[in-house]
Short mmCIF file of C-alpha atoms and ligand atoms in Angstrom, two decimals:
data_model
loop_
_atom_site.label_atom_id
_atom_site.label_comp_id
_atom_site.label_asym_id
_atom_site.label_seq_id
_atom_site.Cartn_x
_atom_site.Cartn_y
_atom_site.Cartn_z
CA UNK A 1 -230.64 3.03 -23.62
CA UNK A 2 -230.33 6.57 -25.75
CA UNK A 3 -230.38 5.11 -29.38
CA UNK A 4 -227.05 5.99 -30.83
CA UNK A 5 -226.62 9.24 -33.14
CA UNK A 6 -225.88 8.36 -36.55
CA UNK A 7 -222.49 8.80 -37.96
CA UNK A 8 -222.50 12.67 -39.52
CA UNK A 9 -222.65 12.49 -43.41
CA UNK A 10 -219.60 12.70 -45.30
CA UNK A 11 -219.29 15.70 -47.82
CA UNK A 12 -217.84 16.61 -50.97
CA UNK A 13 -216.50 20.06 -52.55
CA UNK A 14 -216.13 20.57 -56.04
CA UNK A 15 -214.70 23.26 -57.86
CA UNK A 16 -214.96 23.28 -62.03
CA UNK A 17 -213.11 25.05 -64.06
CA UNK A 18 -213.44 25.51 -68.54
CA UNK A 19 -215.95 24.18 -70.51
CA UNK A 20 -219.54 22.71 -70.74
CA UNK A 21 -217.49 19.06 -70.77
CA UNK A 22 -215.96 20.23 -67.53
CA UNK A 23 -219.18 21.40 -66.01
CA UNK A 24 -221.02 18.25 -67.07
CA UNK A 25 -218.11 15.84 -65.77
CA UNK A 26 -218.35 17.72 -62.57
CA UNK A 27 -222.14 16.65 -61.87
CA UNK A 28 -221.22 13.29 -63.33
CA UNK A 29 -218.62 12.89 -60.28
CA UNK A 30 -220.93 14.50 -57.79
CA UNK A 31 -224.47 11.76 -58.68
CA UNK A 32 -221.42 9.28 -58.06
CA UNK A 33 -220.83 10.37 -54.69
CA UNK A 34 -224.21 10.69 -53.93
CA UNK A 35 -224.57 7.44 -54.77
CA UNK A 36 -222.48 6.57 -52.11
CA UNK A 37 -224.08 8.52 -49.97
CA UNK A 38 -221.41 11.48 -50.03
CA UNK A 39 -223.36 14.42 -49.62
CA UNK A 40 -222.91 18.23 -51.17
CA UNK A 41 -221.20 21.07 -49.32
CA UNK A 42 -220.53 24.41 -50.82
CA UNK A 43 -217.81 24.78 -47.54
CA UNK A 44 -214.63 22.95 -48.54
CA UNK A 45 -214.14 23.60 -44.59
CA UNK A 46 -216.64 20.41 -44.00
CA UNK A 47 -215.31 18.90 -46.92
CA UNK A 48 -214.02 15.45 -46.81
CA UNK A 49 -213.30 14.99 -50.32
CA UNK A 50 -212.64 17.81 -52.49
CA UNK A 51 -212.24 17.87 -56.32
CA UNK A 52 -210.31 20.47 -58.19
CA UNK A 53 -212.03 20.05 -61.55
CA UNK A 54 -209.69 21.39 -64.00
CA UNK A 55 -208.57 23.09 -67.18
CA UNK A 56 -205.42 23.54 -69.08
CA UNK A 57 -206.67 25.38 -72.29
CA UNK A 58 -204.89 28.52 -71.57
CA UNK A 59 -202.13 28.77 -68.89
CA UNK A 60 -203.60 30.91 -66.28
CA UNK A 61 -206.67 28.24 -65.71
CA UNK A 62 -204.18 25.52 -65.54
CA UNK A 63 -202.43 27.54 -62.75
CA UNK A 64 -205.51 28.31 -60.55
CA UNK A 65 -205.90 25.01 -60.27
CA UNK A 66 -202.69 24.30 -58.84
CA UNK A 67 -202.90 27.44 -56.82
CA UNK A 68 -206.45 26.24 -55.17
CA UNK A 69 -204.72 22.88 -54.55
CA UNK A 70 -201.77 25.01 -51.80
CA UNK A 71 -205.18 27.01 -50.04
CA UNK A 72 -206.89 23.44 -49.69
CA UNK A 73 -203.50 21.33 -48.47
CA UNK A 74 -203.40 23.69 -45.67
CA UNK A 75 -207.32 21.93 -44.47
CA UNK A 76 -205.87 19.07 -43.91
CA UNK A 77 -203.81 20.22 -40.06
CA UNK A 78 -207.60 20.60 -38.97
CA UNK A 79 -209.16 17.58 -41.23
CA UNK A 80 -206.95 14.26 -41.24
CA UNK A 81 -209.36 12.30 -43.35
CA UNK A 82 -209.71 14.98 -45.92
CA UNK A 83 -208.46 13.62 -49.42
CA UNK A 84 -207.78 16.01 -51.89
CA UNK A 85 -208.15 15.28 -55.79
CA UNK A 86 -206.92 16.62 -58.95
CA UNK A 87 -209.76 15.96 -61.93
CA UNK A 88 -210.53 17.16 -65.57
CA UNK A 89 -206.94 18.36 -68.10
CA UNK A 90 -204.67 19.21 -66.01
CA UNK A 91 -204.95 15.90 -64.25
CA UNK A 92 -204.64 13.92 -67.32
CA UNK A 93 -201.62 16.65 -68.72
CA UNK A 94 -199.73 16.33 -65.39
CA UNK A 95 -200.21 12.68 -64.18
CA UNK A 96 -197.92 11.81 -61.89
CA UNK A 97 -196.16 14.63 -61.98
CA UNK A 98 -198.71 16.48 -60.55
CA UNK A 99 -198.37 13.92 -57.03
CA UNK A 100 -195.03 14.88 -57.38
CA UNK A 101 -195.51 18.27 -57.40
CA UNK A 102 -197.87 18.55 -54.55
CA UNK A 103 -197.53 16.47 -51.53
CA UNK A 104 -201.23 17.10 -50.34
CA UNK A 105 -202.48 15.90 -53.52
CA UNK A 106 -204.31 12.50 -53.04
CA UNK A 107 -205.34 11.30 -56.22
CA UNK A 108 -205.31 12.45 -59.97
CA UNK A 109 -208.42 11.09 -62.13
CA UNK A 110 -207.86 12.31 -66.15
CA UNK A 111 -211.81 13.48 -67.78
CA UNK A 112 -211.60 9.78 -69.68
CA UNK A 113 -211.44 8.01 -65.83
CA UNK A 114 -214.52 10.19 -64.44
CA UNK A 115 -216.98 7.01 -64.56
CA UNK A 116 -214.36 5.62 -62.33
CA UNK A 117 -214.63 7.59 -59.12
CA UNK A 118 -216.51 5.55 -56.75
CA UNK A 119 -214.52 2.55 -57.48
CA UNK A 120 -211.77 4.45 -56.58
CA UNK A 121 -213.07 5.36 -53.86
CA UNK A 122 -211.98 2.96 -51.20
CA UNK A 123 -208.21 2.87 -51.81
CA UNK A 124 -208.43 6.97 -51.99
CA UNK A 125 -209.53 6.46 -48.13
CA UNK A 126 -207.30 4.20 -47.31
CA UNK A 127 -204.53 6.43 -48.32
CA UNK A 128 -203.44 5.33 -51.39
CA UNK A 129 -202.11 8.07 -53.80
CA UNK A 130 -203.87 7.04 -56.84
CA UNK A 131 -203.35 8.05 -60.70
CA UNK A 132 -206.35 7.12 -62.82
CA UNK A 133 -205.41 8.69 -66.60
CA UNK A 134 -205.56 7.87 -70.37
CA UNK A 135 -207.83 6.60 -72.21
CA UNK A 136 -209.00 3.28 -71.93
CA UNK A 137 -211.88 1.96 -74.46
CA UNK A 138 -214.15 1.11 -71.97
CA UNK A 139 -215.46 3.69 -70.17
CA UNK A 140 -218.17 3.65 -67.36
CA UNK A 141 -221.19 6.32 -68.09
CA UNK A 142 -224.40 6.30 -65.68
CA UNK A 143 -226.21 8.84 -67.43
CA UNK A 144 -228.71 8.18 -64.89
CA UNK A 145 -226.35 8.72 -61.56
CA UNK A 146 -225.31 12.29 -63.39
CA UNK A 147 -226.25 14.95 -60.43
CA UNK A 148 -227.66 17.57 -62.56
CA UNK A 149 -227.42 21.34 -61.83
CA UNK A 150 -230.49 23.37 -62.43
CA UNK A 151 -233.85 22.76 -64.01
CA UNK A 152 -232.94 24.52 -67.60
CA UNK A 153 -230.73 23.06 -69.24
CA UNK A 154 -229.76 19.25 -69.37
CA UNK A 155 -226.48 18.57 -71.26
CA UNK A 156 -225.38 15.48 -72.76
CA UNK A 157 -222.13 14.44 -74.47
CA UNK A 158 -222.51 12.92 -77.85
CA UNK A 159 -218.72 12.93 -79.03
CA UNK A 160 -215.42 13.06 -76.57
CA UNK A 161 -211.93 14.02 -77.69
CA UNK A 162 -210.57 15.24 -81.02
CA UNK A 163 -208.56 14.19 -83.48
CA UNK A 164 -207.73 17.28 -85.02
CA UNK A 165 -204.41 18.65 -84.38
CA UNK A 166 -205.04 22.65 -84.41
CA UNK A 167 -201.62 23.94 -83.51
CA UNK A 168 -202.41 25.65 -80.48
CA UNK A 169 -204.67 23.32 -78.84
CA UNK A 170 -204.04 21.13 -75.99
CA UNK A 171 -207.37 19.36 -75.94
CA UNK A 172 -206.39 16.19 -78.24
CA UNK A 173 -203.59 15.77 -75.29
CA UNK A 174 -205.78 16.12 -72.64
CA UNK A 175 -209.54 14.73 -74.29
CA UNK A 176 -207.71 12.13 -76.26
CA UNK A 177 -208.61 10.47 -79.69
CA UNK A 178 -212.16 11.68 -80.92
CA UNK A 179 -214.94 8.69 -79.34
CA UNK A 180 -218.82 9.20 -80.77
CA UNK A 181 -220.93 7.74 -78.50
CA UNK A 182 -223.78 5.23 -79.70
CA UNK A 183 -227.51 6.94 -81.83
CA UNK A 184 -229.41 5.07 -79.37
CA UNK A 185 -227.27 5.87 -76.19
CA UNK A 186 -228.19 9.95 -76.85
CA UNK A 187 -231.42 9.26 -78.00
CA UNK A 188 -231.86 7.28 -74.74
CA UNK A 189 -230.54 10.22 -72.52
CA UNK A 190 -232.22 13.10 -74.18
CA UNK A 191 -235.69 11.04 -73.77
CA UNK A 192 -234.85 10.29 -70.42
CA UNK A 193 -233.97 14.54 -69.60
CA UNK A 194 -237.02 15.83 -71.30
CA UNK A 195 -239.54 13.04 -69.41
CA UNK A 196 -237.53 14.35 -66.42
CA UNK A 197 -238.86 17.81 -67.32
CA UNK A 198 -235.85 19.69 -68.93
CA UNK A 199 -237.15 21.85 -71.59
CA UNK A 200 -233.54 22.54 -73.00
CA UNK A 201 -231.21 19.90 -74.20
CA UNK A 202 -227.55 20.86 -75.14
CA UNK A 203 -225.59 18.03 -76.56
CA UNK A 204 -221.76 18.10 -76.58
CA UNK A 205 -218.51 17.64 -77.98
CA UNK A 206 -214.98 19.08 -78.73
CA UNK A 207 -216.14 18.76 -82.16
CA UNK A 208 -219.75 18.04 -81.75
CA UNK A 209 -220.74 18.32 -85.70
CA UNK A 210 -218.36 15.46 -86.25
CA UNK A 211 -220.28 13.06 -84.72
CA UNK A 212 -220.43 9.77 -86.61
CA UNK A 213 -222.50 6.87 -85.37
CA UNK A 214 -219.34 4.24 -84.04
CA UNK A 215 -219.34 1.36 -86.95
CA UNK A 216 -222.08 2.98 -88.84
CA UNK A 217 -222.92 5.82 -91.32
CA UNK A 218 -225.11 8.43 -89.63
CA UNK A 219 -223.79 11.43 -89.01
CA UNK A 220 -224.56 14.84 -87.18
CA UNK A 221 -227.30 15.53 -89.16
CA UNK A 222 -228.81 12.08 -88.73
CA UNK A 223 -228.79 12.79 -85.18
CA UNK A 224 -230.23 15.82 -84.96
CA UNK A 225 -233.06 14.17 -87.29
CA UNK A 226 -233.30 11.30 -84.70
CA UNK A 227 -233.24 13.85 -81.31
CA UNK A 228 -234.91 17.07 -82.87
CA UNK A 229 -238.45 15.61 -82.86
CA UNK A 230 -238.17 13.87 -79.34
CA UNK A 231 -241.76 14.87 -77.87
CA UNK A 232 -241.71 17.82 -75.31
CA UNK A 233 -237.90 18.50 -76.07
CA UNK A 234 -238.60 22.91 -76.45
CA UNK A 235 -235.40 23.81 -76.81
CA UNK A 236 -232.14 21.95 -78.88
CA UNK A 237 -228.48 23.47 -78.76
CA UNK A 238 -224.89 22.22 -79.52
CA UNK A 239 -221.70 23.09 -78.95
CA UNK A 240 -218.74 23.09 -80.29
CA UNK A 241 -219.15 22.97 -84.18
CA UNK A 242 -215.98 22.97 -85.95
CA UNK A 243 -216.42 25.09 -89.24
CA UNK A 244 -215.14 22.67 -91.91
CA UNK A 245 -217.41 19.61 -90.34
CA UNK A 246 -220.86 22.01 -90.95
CA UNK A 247 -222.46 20.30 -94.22
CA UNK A 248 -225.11 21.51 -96.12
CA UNK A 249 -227.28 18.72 -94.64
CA UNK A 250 -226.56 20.84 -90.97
CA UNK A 251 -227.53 23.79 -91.67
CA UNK A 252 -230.86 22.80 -94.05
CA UNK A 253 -231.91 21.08 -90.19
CA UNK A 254 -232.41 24.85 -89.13
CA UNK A 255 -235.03 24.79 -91.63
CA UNK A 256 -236.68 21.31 -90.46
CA UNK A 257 -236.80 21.92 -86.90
CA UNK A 258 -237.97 25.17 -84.88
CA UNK A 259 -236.79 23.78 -81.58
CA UNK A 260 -233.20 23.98 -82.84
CA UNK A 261 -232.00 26.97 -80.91
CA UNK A 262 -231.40 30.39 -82.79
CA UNK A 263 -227.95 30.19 -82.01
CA UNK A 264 -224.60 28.52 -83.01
CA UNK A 265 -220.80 28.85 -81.30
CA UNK A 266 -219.19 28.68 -84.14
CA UNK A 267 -215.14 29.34 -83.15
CA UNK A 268 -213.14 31.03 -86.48
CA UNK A 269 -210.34 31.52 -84.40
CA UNK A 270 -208.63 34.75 -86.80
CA UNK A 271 -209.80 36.62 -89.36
CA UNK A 272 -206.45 36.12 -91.61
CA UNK A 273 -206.16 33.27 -94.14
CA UNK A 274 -202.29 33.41 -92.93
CA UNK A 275 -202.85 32.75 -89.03
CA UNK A 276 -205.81 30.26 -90.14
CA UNK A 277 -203.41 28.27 -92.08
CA UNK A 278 -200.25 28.32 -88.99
CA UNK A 279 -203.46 27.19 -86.79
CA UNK A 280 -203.86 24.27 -88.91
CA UNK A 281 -207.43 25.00 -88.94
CA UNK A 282 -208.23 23.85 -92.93
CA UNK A 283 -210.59 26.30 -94.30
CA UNK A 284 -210.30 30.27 -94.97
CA UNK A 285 -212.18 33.19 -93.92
CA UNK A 286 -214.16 33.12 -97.13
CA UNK A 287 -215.29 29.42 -96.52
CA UNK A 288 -216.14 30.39 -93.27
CA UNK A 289 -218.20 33.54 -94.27
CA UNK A 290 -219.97 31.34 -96.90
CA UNK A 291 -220.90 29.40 -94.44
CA UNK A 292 -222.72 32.22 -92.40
CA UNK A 293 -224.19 33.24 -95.56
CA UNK A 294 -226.28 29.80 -95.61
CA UNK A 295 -226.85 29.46 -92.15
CA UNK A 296 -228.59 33.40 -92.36
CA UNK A 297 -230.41 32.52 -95.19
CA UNK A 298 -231.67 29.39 -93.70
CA UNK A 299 -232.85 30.81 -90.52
CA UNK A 300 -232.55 35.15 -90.87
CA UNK A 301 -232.95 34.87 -86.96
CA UNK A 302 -230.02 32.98 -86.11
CA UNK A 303 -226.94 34.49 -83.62
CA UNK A 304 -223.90 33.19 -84.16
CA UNK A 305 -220.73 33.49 -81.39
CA UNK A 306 -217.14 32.73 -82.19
CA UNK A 307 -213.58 32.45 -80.61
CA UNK A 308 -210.33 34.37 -81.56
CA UNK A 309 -206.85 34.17 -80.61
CA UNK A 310 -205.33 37.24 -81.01
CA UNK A 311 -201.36 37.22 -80.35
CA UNK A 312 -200.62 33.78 -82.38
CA UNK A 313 -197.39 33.95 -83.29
CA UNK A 314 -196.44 35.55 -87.08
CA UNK A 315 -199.84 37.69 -86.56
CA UNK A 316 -199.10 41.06 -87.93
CA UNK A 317 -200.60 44.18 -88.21
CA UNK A 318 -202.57 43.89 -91.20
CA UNK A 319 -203.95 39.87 -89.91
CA UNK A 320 -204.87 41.31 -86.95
CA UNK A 321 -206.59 44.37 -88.95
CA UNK A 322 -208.05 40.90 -90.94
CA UNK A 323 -209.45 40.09 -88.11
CA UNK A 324 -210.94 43.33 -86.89
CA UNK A 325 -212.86 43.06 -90.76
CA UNK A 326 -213.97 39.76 -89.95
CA UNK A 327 -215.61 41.21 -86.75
CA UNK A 328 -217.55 44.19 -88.67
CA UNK A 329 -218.64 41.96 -91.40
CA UNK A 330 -219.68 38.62 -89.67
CA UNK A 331 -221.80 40.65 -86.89
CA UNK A 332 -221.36 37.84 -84.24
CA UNK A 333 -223.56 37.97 -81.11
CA UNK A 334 -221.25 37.42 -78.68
CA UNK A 335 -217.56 36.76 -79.02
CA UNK A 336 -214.98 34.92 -76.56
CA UNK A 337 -211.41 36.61 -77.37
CA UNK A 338 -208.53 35.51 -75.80
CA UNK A 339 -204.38 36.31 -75.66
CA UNK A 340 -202.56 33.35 -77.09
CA UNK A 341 -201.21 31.06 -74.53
CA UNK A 342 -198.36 28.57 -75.38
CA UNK A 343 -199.37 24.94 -74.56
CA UNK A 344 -197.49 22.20 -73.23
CA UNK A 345 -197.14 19.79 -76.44
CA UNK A 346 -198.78 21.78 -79.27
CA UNK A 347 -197.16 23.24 -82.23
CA UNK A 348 -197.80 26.48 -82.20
CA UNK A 349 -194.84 27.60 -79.48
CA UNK A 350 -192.40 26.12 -81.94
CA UNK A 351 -193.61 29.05 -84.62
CA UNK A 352 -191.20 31.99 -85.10
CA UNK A 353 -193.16 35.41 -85.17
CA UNK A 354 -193.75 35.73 -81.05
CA UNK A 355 -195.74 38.60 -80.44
CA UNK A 356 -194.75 40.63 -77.62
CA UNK A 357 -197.28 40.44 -74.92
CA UNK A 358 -197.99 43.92 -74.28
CA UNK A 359 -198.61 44.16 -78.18
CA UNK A 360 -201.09 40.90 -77.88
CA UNK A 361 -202.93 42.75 -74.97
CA UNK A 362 -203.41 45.70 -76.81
CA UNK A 363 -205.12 43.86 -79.97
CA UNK A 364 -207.20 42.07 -77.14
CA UNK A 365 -208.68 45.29 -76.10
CA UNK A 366 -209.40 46.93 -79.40
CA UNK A 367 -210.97 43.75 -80.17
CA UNK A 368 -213.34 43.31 -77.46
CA UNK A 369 -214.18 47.28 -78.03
CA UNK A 370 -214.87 47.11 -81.42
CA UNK A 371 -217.10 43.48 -80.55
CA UNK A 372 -218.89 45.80 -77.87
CA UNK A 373 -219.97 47.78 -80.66
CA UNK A 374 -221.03 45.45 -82.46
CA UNK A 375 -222.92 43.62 -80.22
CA UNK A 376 -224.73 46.71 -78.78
CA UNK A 377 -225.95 47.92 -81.79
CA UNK A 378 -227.03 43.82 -82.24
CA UNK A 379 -228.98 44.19 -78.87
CA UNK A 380 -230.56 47.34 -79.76
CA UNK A 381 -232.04 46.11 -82.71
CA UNK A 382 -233.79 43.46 -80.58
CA UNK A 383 -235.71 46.74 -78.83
CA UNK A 384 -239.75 46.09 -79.14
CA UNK A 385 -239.33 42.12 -79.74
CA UNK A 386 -241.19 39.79 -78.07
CA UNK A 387 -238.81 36.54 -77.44
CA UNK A 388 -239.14 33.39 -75.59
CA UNK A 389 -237.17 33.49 -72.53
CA UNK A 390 -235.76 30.57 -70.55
CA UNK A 391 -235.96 31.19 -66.67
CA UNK A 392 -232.61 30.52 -64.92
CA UNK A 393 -232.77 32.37 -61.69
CA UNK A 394 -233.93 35.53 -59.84
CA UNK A 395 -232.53 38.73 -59.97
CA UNK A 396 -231.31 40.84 -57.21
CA UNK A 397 -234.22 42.91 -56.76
CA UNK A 398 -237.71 41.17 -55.64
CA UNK A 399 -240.20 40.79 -59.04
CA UNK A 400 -237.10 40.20 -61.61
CA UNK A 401 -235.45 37.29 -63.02
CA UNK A 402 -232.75 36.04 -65.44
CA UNK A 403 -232.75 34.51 -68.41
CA UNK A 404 -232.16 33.10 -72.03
CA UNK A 405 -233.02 33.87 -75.13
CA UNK A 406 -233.30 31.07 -78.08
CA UNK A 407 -230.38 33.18 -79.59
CA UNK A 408 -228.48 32.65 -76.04
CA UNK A 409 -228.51 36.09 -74.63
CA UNK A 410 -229.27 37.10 -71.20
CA UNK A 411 -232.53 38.67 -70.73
CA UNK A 412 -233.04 40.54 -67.11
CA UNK A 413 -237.01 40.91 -67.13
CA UNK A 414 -239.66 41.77 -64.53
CA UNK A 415 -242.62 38.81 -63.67
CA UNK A 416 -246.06 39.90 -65.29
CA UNK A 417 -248.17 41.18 -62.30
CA UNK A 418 -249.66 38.26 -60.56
CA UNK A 419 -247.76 36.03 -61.46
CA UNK A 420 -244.67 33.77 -59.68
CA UNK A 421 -242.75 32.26 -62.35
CA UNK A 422 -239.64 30.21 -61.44
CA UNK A 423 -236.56 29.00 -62.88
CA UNK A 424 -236.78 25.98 -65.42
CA UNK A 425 -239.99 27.70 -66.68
CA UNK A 426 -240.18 29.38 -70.59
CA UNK A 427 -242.15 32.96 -70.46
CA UNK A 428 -242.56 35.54 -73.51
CA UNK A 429 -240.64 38.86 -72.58
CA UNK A 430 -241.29 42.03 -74.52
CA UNK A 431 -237.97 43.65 -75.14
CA UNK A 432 -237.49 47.15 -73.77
CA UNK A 433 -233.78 48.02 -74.33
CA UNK A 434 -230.37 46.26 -75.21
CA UNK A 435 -227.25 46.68 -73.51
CA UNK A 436 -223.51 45.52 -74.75
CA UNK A 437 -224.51 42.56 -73.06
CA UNK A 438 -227.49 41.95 -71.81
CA UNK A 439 -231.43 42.54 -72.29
CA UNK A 440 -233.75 44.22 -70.52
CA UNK A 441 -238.01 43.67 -70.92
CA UNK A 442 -240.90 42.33 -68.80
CA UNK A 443 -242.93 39.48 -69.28
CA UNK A 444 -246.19 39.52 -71.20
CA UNK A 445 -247.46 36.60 -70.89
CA UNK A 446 -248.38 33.31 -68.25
CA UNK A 447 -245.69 30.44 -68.03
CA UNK A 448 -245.70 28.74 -71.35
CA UNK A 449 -244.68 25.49 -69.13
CA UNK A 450 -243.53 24.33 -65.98
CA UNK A 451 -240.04 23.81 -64.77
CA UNK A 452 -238.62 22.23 -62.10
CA UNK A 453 -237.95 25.43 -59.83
CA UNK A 454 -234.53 24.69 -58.81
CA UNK A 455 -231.77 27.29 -58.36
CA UNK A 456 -229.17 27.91 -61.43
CA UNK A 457 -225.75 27.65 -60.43
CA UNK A 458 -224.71 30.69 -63.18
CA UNK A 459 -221.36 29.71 -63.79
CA UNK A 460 -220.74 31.26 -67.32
CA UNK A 461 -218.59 29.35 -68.21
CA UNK A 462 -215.93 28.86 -71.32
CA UNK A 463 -217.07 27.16 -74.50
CA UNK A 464 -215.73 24.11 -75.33
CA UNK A 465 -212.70 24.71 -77.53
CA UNK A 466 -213.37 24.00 -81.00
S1 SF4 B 501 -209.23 23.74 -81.34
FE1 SF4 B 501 -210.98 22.32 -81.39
S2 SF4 B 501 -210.74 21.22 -83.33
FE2 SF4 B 501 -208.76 22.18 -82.91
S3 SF4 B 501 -207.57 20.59 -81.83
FE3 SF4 B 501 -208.60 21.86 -80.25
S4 SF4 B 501 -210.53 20.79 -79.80
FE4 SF4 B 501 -209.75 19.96 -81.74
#
């Protein structure tokens, strides 16, 4: 008798929207479903389960979400068994609602429920329309079962939530209550990453230099004392910092420890005392220029990227001329400049002083044009360097690759002759020229170490808002 054919694997699609939290709780989901022996697809035409990872920091991400969800309903005349879910903010923004709103929704799983997928899993099948938000206490994380996406860069999240109320932000709706999670829990992970063979770490957080150990008194500092040393970890990063949380004791750890990256997201949000203080954001622009002043003198090398909202509403003329100021005189390496967007439940859309939009998009582009300046005449400065360079994938033609600097920027290089270096591996790249946004050099030197060789995804994605 003709042994029977197995049953064909089951497959998931997901799609991830936002930040690094987003990205991460993505390949959390997707080990789970391994797990259960649910198996990749980048086709959500095989799909049998597809997740719409999403974000609601700014309007239009919220909506492509929701417009995804009416392309992938129609899937379902040709798949019966697909199921169809709604994950990350929106999810835990809409609830129920969101069902409501979209009859070939199947389940809605808020960014505190993640853990909870695969025991969800069975009723999903069965047809059950399921709504998995808030924020309970306990919270299932297999750090272990977390499918992770390339061989560069491991990320781990040290501190979920916020409890800061800036008055545009949605994320204390959607992220809930700040939650630190245990010294020994990170230290655990980040040991358990770099034995794996990831020579970056980036550890996370809405407000990632507010870490405090739960019930205890170390704080970020402590931690980057307790995960800095960690043999074989090459590389450090976090992300975000929140200006007024940055101590003294922070920045003096850019002294102590070489593997912390030469880099920092640190968001400012406007260059005007005035908007600052209708964002609710607690310091001024001279604090936070202070604050660059110590972080460059404690490590000269050090790039630092920020956010801005241009557009909040009350910004005038001369705050948004603050903020073009801010932009000359800070010198950041890379900025992430956005319209404001009214949120559902913040503050801010409750401020008189709307600014029309055409007048917001306008300040958008002379910002990003004067930033371009900036940033090339950053770049160029980096001609003739030599700079360790993280490999995290191949270029388009055959002999170049991709990669990242300690200071975070893209480096577009050709392989030393002989030589077959892969992705997850660190090389030395002389520096030939720097673009607006980009670098371009060739690599002088062997592999200083061996990566795993898997393929980078290369999403670029948003910084988590901070
Ligand atoms: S902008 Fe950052 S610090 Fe402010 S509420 Fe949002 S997540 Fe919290």
């Amino acid at each position: 008798m003709k042994p029977l054919a197995p049953p064909p694997a089951r497959r998931y699609f997901v799609e991830t929207w936002g930040c690094q939290m987003n990205e991460l709780d993505s390949q959390r989901m997707a080990g789970l479903l391994m797990r259960q022996g649910i198996l990749p697809t980048r086709d959500p035409r095989q799909a049998d389960l597809i997740l719409l990872n999403s974000c609601s920091v700014r309007e239009k991400a919220a909506q492509k979400a929701y417009s995804r969800l009416g392309e992938y309903r129609l899937l379902k005349a040709e798949r019966p068994g697909l199921r169809i879910g709604l994950c990350g903010c929106v999810a835990q923004q809409e609830g129920e609602r969101a069902l409501e709103r979209s009859r070939g929704l199947d389940f809605v799983l808020g960014p505190a429920r993640v853990g909870e997928l695969a025991a969800l899993l069975p009723r999903i099948q069965a047809g059950e329309r399921v709504i998995a938000t808030g924020f309970p206490e306990e919270r299932e994380y297999d750090f272990d079962a977390v499918a992770r996406e390339g061989a560069f860069k491991g990320m781990v999240t040290i501190i979920e939530g916020c409890d800061k109320r800036c008055t545009f932000c949605i994320v204390p709706t959607t992220r809930g209550p700040e939650r630190c999670r245990p010294l020994a829990e990170v230290v655990a992970e980040v040991r358990h990453l770099v034995e794996f063979g990831f020579h970056e770490i980036e550890l996370l957080g809405q407000t990632v230099n507010h870490w405090r150990e739960p019930g205890g008194d170390a704080d970020f500092a402590d931690l980057l004392d307790a995960v800095a040393p960690l043999p074989g970890l090459r590389r450090l990063r976090f992300v975000t910092s929140y200006p007024r949380d940055f101590t003294p004791r922070m920045v003096e750890r850019y002294a102590l420890y070489a593997n912390l990256c030469d880099y920092l997201h640190l968001p400012v949000q406007s260059g005007s005392d005035a908007v600052l203080r209708r964002m609710g954001r607690g310091y001024a622009v001279a604090d936070y220029l202070d604050l660059l002043g110590l972080l460059r003198a404690t490590r000269p090398s050090i790039a630092i990227s920020t956010d801005l909202i241009v557009g909040f509403p009350g910004e005038s003329d001369s705050d948004f001329e603050a903020t073009l100021t801010l932009v000359e005189r800070a010198r950041f390496s890379a900025l992430f400049a956005f319209r404001y967007s009214p949120r559902p439940g913040t503050a801010a859309p409750r401020l008189d002083g709307a600014v029309p939009t055409p007048v917001a998009e306008e300040r958008l582009r002379i910002l990003l044009a004067r930033q371009n300046e900036v940033q090339a005449e950053l770049n160029r400065e980096l001609a003739g360097r030599e700079m360790e360079v993280l490999i995290t994938g191949w270029g388009r033609e055959p002999g170049r690759l991709e990669g990242r600097t300690s200071c975070h920027r893209i480096v577009h290089f050709e392989a030393a002759a002989g030589t077959a270096p892969a992705p997850g591996e660190l090389v030395t790249v002389r520096i030939h020229r720097g673009l607006p946004h980009s670098l371009l050099g060739e690599q002088i030197a062997a592999p200083a170490g061996a990566g795993l060789g898997a393929r980078e995804r290369g999403t670029g994605r948003l910084p988590v808002v901070a």
